[in-house]
Amino acid sequence: SSSHLAQAVSGKTCVAVWSRTNRVHPQLTMSLLFLVRMSLLCCRSLVSGWPPPQSDLSWDASVDYDISFLQLDISQTDQRSERPRSEVQTQRARPSTGFVFVGLGGSYDWCQQSFHAVAAVMNTSLTCRSHAVTDSRYCKIAFVGDADGAAIVNANCRNQFEVVSVLDLAECLLVKADLRPAKMCVRSLEAAPFDYNIQMDIGDTLVLGSEIEQIFDALDQGFEMVAAMECCSDIVSPGSYGPRASENLLGGWVMQTGVLGFRKCPLVKEHASLAIQLYNQQVAHGEIFSDGEQSAETLALSQTRVRFVPLPPGFNFRKFTSISPLKLLPAVVAHWKYESENKTHAQLMSETANLTSVFQAHLVDFEKLPWR
């Protein structure tokens, strides 16, 4: 009945829920109440006739419409509609971004080791480096080292880096037999200098294109860690590499952490800490692999909640990310637009096998290139 509807409108139920959900202004709420009241009058006209009494067309001050709570709720829940749009957009803190090179120990000249890698970043037309240095969008270049490594950089090439950070390896629980895996300590100790980091091997990486910034985009879209994958891990025995660690995951398929994008966050720390534990266990059991810590890094992905996405090979372009997977790992499933008409199944399978063999045979030519 109209009386029941009027009671519902004068109460808080319908309009209150609607106003909280849609963040409406008090003026809009008043208009809504007026429209609902006019609808009720139309319903009454079906019973008592039209036009309604003149008094029904005016606001009835004797009825407690109780709209003050709407104004209070709006003021307490959302004031964004009262602000300029530019002010609203700047509420989210902009994450810091940068490139990270890690050098540990005092036995290397980290200035010479890092020169070409740093120069490649500087000479690439990167949007993030086109901003003023004081702009939060500017991506810096950082060196992270232990006390010995940082001392070399500070003494000889401080202007080569915009940030130099000292890492206390004593706090890292890694077995220190090989300093290469100690790169994991940067993440396990949350010692990365930026919110979004692109960590690259210091002596053998060269940025070729501005697409490297897409790693920052991937991190900003919610992934916490990105890296290419490579093949294949070998078992290291005294004085030699081999045989291939075929019993490892997918025949030795591992993360290639020479180019690694990651967020500075608890989940990345958790992953690195677990990878260090797994690596220590491998060393304790005499399981030494050619990929260093990368087998442990890969296995740790299955035991943590970190959001990881593989990078295309071009983001870490080397023999082991591009050619080796196709040459060393078997062709397991063929996926191509074969023409099966007028062919037996045996003929189709034979044709596919031949094409696969020809493809893999051509990879030998690429292996002659002077890279490793």
XYZ file of C-alpha atoms in Angstrom:
372
model
C 0.000 0.000 0.000
C 0.998 3.632 -0.365
C 1.217 4.002 3.412
C 3.701 1.144 3.659
C 5.776 2.602 0.825
C 5.751 6.020 2.478
C 7.010 4.463 5.714
C 9.826 2.743 3.837
C 10.829 5.974 2.090
C 10.719 8.036 5.268
C 12.971 5.477 6.966
C 16.627 4.743 6.240
C 16.432 1.439 4.413
C 16.311 1.930 0.626
C 17.745 5.383 0.145
C 20.455 4.952 2.772
C 21.837 1.824 1.122
C 21.674 3.451 -2.310
C 23.394 6.617 -1.133
C 26.212 4.787 0.629
C 26.860 2.565 -2.362
C 26.894 5.306 -4.959
C 28.440 8.131 -2.903
C 25.730 10.636 -3.841
C 25.561 14.283 -2.833
C 22.910 15.401 -0.309
C 21.253 17.509 -3.040
C 20.855 14.461 -5.244
C 19.390 12.515 -2.351
C 16.813 15.258 -1.756
C 15.845 15.087 -5.423
C 15.505 11.328 -5.172
C 13.183 11.594 -2.185
C 11.043 14.136 -4.028
C 10.757 11.869 -7.085
C 9.798 8.902 -4.923
C 7.151 11.020 -3.178
C 5.711 12.102 -6.523
C 5.568 8.432 -7.584
C 3.573 7.670 -4.455
C 1.157 10.451 -5.291
C 0.594 8.909 -8.714
C -0.215 5.593 -7.015
C -2.728 7.338 -4.764
C -4.391 8.931 -7.781
C -5.352 5.499 -9.038
C -7.486 5.097 -5.906
C -8.653 8.583 -5.010
C -8.494 10.279 -8.405
C -6.444 13.093 -9.897
C -5.485 15.810 -9.227
C -4.381 15.181 -5.636
C -5.009 17.795 -2.959
C -2.739 20.829 -3.326
C -1.132 20.086 0.017
C 0.132 16.752 -1.297
C 2.303 18.523 -3.874
C 4.318 20.317 -1.199
C 6.926 19.041 1.220
C 5.150 17.863 4.383
C 7.096 19.276 7.311
C 5.157 17.086 9.743
C 6.671 13.917 8.310
C 10.077 12.935 9.683
C 11.972 12.116 6.515
C 15.203 11.871 8.518
C 17.757 12.671 5.850
C 20.383 14.141 8.157
C 22.044 10.739 8.478
C 22.609 10.723 4.720
C 24.678 13.895 4.875
C 26.675 12.517 7.817
C 27.390 9.195 6.097
C 28.523 10.900 2.918
C 30.883 13.225 4.730
C 32.392 10.305 6.628
C 32.788 7.843 3.770
C 33.967 9.729 0.706
C 35.040 13.279 0.031
C 36.734 12.573 -3.329
C 33.916 14.132 -5.334
C 34.604 17.471 -3.656
C 38.287 17.501 -4.744
C 39.815 18.527 -8.066
C 40.539 15.518 -10.271
C 44.276 16.258 -10.293
C 44.360 16.024 -6.495
C 42.574 12.668 -6.543
C 45.048 11.182 -9.015
C 48.070 12.052 -6.878
C 46.869 10.232 -3.780
C 48.623 6.970 -4.731
C 52.302 7.176 -3.878
C 54.425 6.697 -6.971
C 56.819 3.735 -6.549
C 60.519 4.383 -7.008
C 62.164 2.528 -9.906
C 65.720 1.784 -10.884
C 68.410 -0.499 -12.243
C 70.516 -2.494 -9.800
C 74.013 -3.952 -10.259
C 75.435 -6.151 -7.507
C 79.158 -6.510 -6.803
C 80.410 -8.534 -3.856
C 83.962 -8.921 -2.617
C 87.142 -6.956 -3.156
C 88.807 -9.128 -5.777
C 87.196 -7.462 -8.816
C 87.400 -3.960 -10.224
C 83.662 -3.264 -10.087
C 84.135 0.035 -11.888
C 85.589 -1.662 -14.940
C 83.230 -4.636 -14.649
C 80.134 -2.441 -14.653
C 81.215 0.265 -17.108
C 79.611 -1.053 -20.300
C 76.461 -2.322 -18.597
C 75.868 1.057 -16.949
C 76.724 2.964 -20.135
C 74.159 0.909 -22.072
C 71.430 1.944 -19.638
C 72.495 5.587 -19.786
C 72.668 5.678 -23.587
C 69.318 3.981 -24.210
C 66.407 6.385 -24.708
C 64.417 5.445 -21.632
C 61.295 7.396 -20.789
C 61.918 6.956 -17.080
C 65.312 8.671 -17.395
C 63.976 11.592 -19.430
C 62.483 13.155 -16.289
C 64.326 15.428 -13.912
C 66.462 13.599 -11.370
C 64.268 15.011 -8.606
C 61.099 13.679 -10.278
C 59.680 10.524 -8.675
C 59.309 9.030 -12.169
C 63.065 9.128 -12.751
C 64.706 5.675 -12.673
C 68.140 5.685 -11.076
C 71.125 3.388 -11.482
C 72.358 1.762 -8.290
C 75.289 -0.319 -7.110
C 74.679 -2.713 -4.235
C 77.749 -4.335 -2.703
C 79.256 -5.572 0.498
C 81.709 -3.328 2.352
C 84.609 -4.232 0.049
C 82.646 -3.835 -3.167
C 81.094 -0.530 -2.139
C 84.509 0.802 -1.075
C 85.926 0.162 -4.565
C 83.042 2.018 -6.232
C 83.050 4.928 -3.789
C 86.792 5.392 -4.232
C 87.073 5.038 -8.009
C 83.774 5.573 -9.875
C 81.197 7.103 -7.557
C 79.789 9.223 -10.404
C 79.026 6.068 -12.386
C 76.094 5.338 -10.066
C 73.368 7.523 -8.617
C 72.928 5.268 -5.579
C 75.502 3.143 -3.725
C 74.185 0.820 -1.027
C 76.123 -1.393 1.374
C 74.852 -4.927 1.990
C 75.737 -6.633 5.275
C 76.306 -10.230 4.198
C 76.799 -11.278 7.815
C 73.023 -11.024 8.222
C 72.378 -13.329 5.255
C 72.066 -17.044 6.039
C 73.614 -18.136 2.758
C 76.523 -20.562 2.610
C 79.372 -18.269 1.529
C 81.347 -20.828 -0.515
C 80.417 -18.963 -3.717
C 79.567 -15.269 -3.716
C 77.503 -15.417 -6.928
C 74.385 -16.781 -5.194
C 74.723 -13.994 -2.619
C 72.711 -11.852 -5.027
C 69.702 -13.471 -3.337
C 70.638 -11.672 -0.126
C 69.623 -8.349 -1.685
C 66.043 -9.621 -1.668
C 66.102 -11.729 1.504
C 67.392 -8.724 3.489
C 65.078 -6.297 1.651
C 68.168 -4.281 0.747
C 67.054 -3.313 -2.764
C 67.228 0.473 -3.168
C 63.923 0.858 -5.055
C 60.299 -0.255 -4.885
C 60.546 -1.690 -8.421
C 63.986 -3.057 -9.319
C 65.583 -4.399 -12.486
C 68.656 -6.274 -11.308
C 71.169 -7.200 -14.024
C 74.429 -9.102 -13.955
C 77.160 -6.550 -13.649
C 79.711 -7.763 -16.176
C 77.830 -9.313 -19.079
C 74.508 -7.536 -19.738
C 73.791 -4.746 -22.210
C 70.418 -3.001 -22.558
C 69.531 -2.804 -26.259
C 66.091 -1.166 -26.258
C 63.651 0.924 -24.263
C 61.363 -2.116 -23.988
C 63.276 -2.908 -20.797
C 60.882 -0.473 -19.093
C 58.062 -2.946 -19.703
C 59.456 -4.843 -16.722
C 58.465 -1.900 -14.528
C 55.003 -2.052 -16.125
C 54.679 -5.764 -15.293
C 55.598 -5.077 -11.676
C 53.124 -2.210 -11.543
C 50.381 -4.502 -12.874
C 50.685 -6.771 -9.840
C 53.484 -9.245 -10.536
C 56.159 -9.326 -7.849
C 58.918 -11.023 -9.819
C 59.759 -11.541 -13.508
C 62.600 -13.364 -15.244
C 63.316 -15.352 -18.390
C 63.734 -19.134 -18.286
C 66.720 -21.081 -19.570
C 68.031 -24.545 -20.347
C 69.750 -26.417 -19.029
C 71.315 -27.021 -15.674
C 74.410 -29.231 -15.572
C 75.863 -31.126 -12.658
C 79.211 -29.600 -11.690
C 81.955 -32.071 -10.864
C 85.570 -31.181 -10.017
C 87.157 -29.601 -13.063
C 84.205 -30.035 -15.433
C 80.561 -29.432 -16.162
C 78.193 -32.292 -16.880
C 76.279 -34.386 -17.241
C 73.027 -32.451 -17.580
C 70.871 -32.426 -14.454
C 68.062 -34.225 -16.252
C 66.402 -35.253 -12.996
C 65.837 -31.631 -12.066
C 62.614 -29.824 -12.886
C 61.654 -30.441 -16.537
C 65.131 -31.676 -17.372
C 67.013 -28.688 -15.960
C 64.586 -25.836 -16.758
C 65.399 -22.884 -14.471
C 64.884 -19.173 -13.938
C 67.607 -17.035 -15.495
C 68.245 -14.426 -12.812
C 70.885 -12.467 -14.732
C 68.021 -10.097 -15.587
C 65.510 -10.070 -12.770
C 62.648 -7.672 -12.150
C 61.224 -7.650 -8.650
C 59.310 -5.624 -6.148
C 60.713 -4.771 -2.757
C 58.011 -6.496 -0.725
C 57.496 -9.265 1.896
C 56.576 -11.952 -0.652
C 59.799 -11.438 -2.611
C 61.732 -11.560 0.647
C 59.941 -14.799 1.543
C 60.828 -16.342 -1.813
C 64.512 -15.379 -1.594
C 64.780 -16.660 1.982
C 63.372 -20.029 0.974
C 65.612 -20.180 -2.116
C 68.619 -19.624 0.174
C 67.496 -22.516 2.383
C 67.112 -24.789 -0.632
C 70.501 -23.746 -1.992
C 72.161 -24.433 1.345
C 70.591 -27.900 1.350
C 71.896 -28.565 -2.164
C 75.410 -27.563 -1.136
C 75.202 -29.676 2.017
C 74.258 -32.712 -0.084
C 76.998 -32.071 -2.643
C 74.510 -31.044 -5.336
C 76.318 -28.305 -7.207
C 74.763 -27.142 -10.492
C 76.113 -25.024 -13.319
C 73.290 -22.526 -12.840
C 74.458 -21.733 -9.321
C 71.446 -20.738 -7.233
C 68.924 -20.705 -10.088
C 67.641 -24.246 -9.469
C 66.869 -23.272 -5.881
C 65.234 -20.025 -7.040
C 63.010 -22.008 -9.410
C 61.970 -24.633 -6.859
C 61.168 -21.900 -4.316
C 58.445 -20.602 -6.650
C 56.375 -23.709 -5.892
C 56.498 -23.149 -2.139
C 55.760 -19.436 -1.873
C 52.919 -17.137 -2.862
C 55.032 -14.748 -4.932
C 53.387 -13.801 -8.245
C 55.885 -14.652 -10.975
C 55.632 -14.311 -14.762
C 58.282 -15.524 -17.255
C 59.848 -12.896 -19.491
C 60.186 -13.435 -23.254
C 63.698 -14.600 -24.250
C 64.454 -11.192 -25.780
C 64.529 -9.605 -22.328
C 67.521 -11.805 -21.473
C 68.808 -12.743 -24.894
C 71.444 -15.418 -24.635
C 72.122 -18.876 -25.976
C 70.572 -20.629 -22.989
C 67.281 -18.721 -23.109
C 66.790 -18.861 -26.868
C 68.529 -21.750 -28.652
C 69.308 -24.309 -25.961
C 65.689 -24.993 -24.943
C 64.853 -25.876 -28.556
C 68.010 -27.894 -29.113
C 68.505 -29.720 -25.833
C 64.953 -30.356 -24.692
C 62.773 -32.797 -26.643
C 59.909 -31.727 -28.869
C 57.042 -33.059 -26.772
C 53.945 -31.651 -28.500
C 53.780 -30.354 -32.062
C 51.397 -27.449 -32.566
C 51.068 -26.454 -36.208
C 48.420 -26.148 -38.905
C 48.933 -29.527 -40.510
C 46.931 -30.641 -43.530
C 45.626 -34.086 -42.725
C 43.401 -34.557 -45.740
C 44.334 -37.641 -47.816
C 46.999 -38.596 -45.274
C 47.144 -41.535 -42.954
C 47.968 -40.923 -39.316
C 51.363 -42.569 -39.810
C 52.159 -40.213 -42.701
C 51.155 -37.151 -40.687
C 53.287 -38.186 -37.696
C 56.272 -38.890 -39.956
C 55.968 -35.493 -41.650
C 55.811 -33.731 -38.296
C 58.863 -35.570 -37.001
C 60.836 -34.614 -40.116
C 59.930 -30.932 -39.787
C 60.977 -30.951 -36.152
C 64.312 -32.559 -37.019
C 65.015 -30.007 -39.761
C 64.174 -27.134 -37.423
C 66.483 -28.400 -34.693
C 69.273 -29.093 -37.201
C 69.306 -25.434 -38.259
C 69.971 -24.409 -34.676
C 73.523 -25.679 -35.100
C 74.263 -22.635 -37.269
C 73.182 -20.282 -34.487
C 75.399 -22.065 -32.012
C 78.438 -20.988 -34.052
C 77.862 -17.382 -32.949
C 80.504 -16.152 -30.433
C 78.340 -16.084 -27.340
C 78.042 -18.201 -24.260
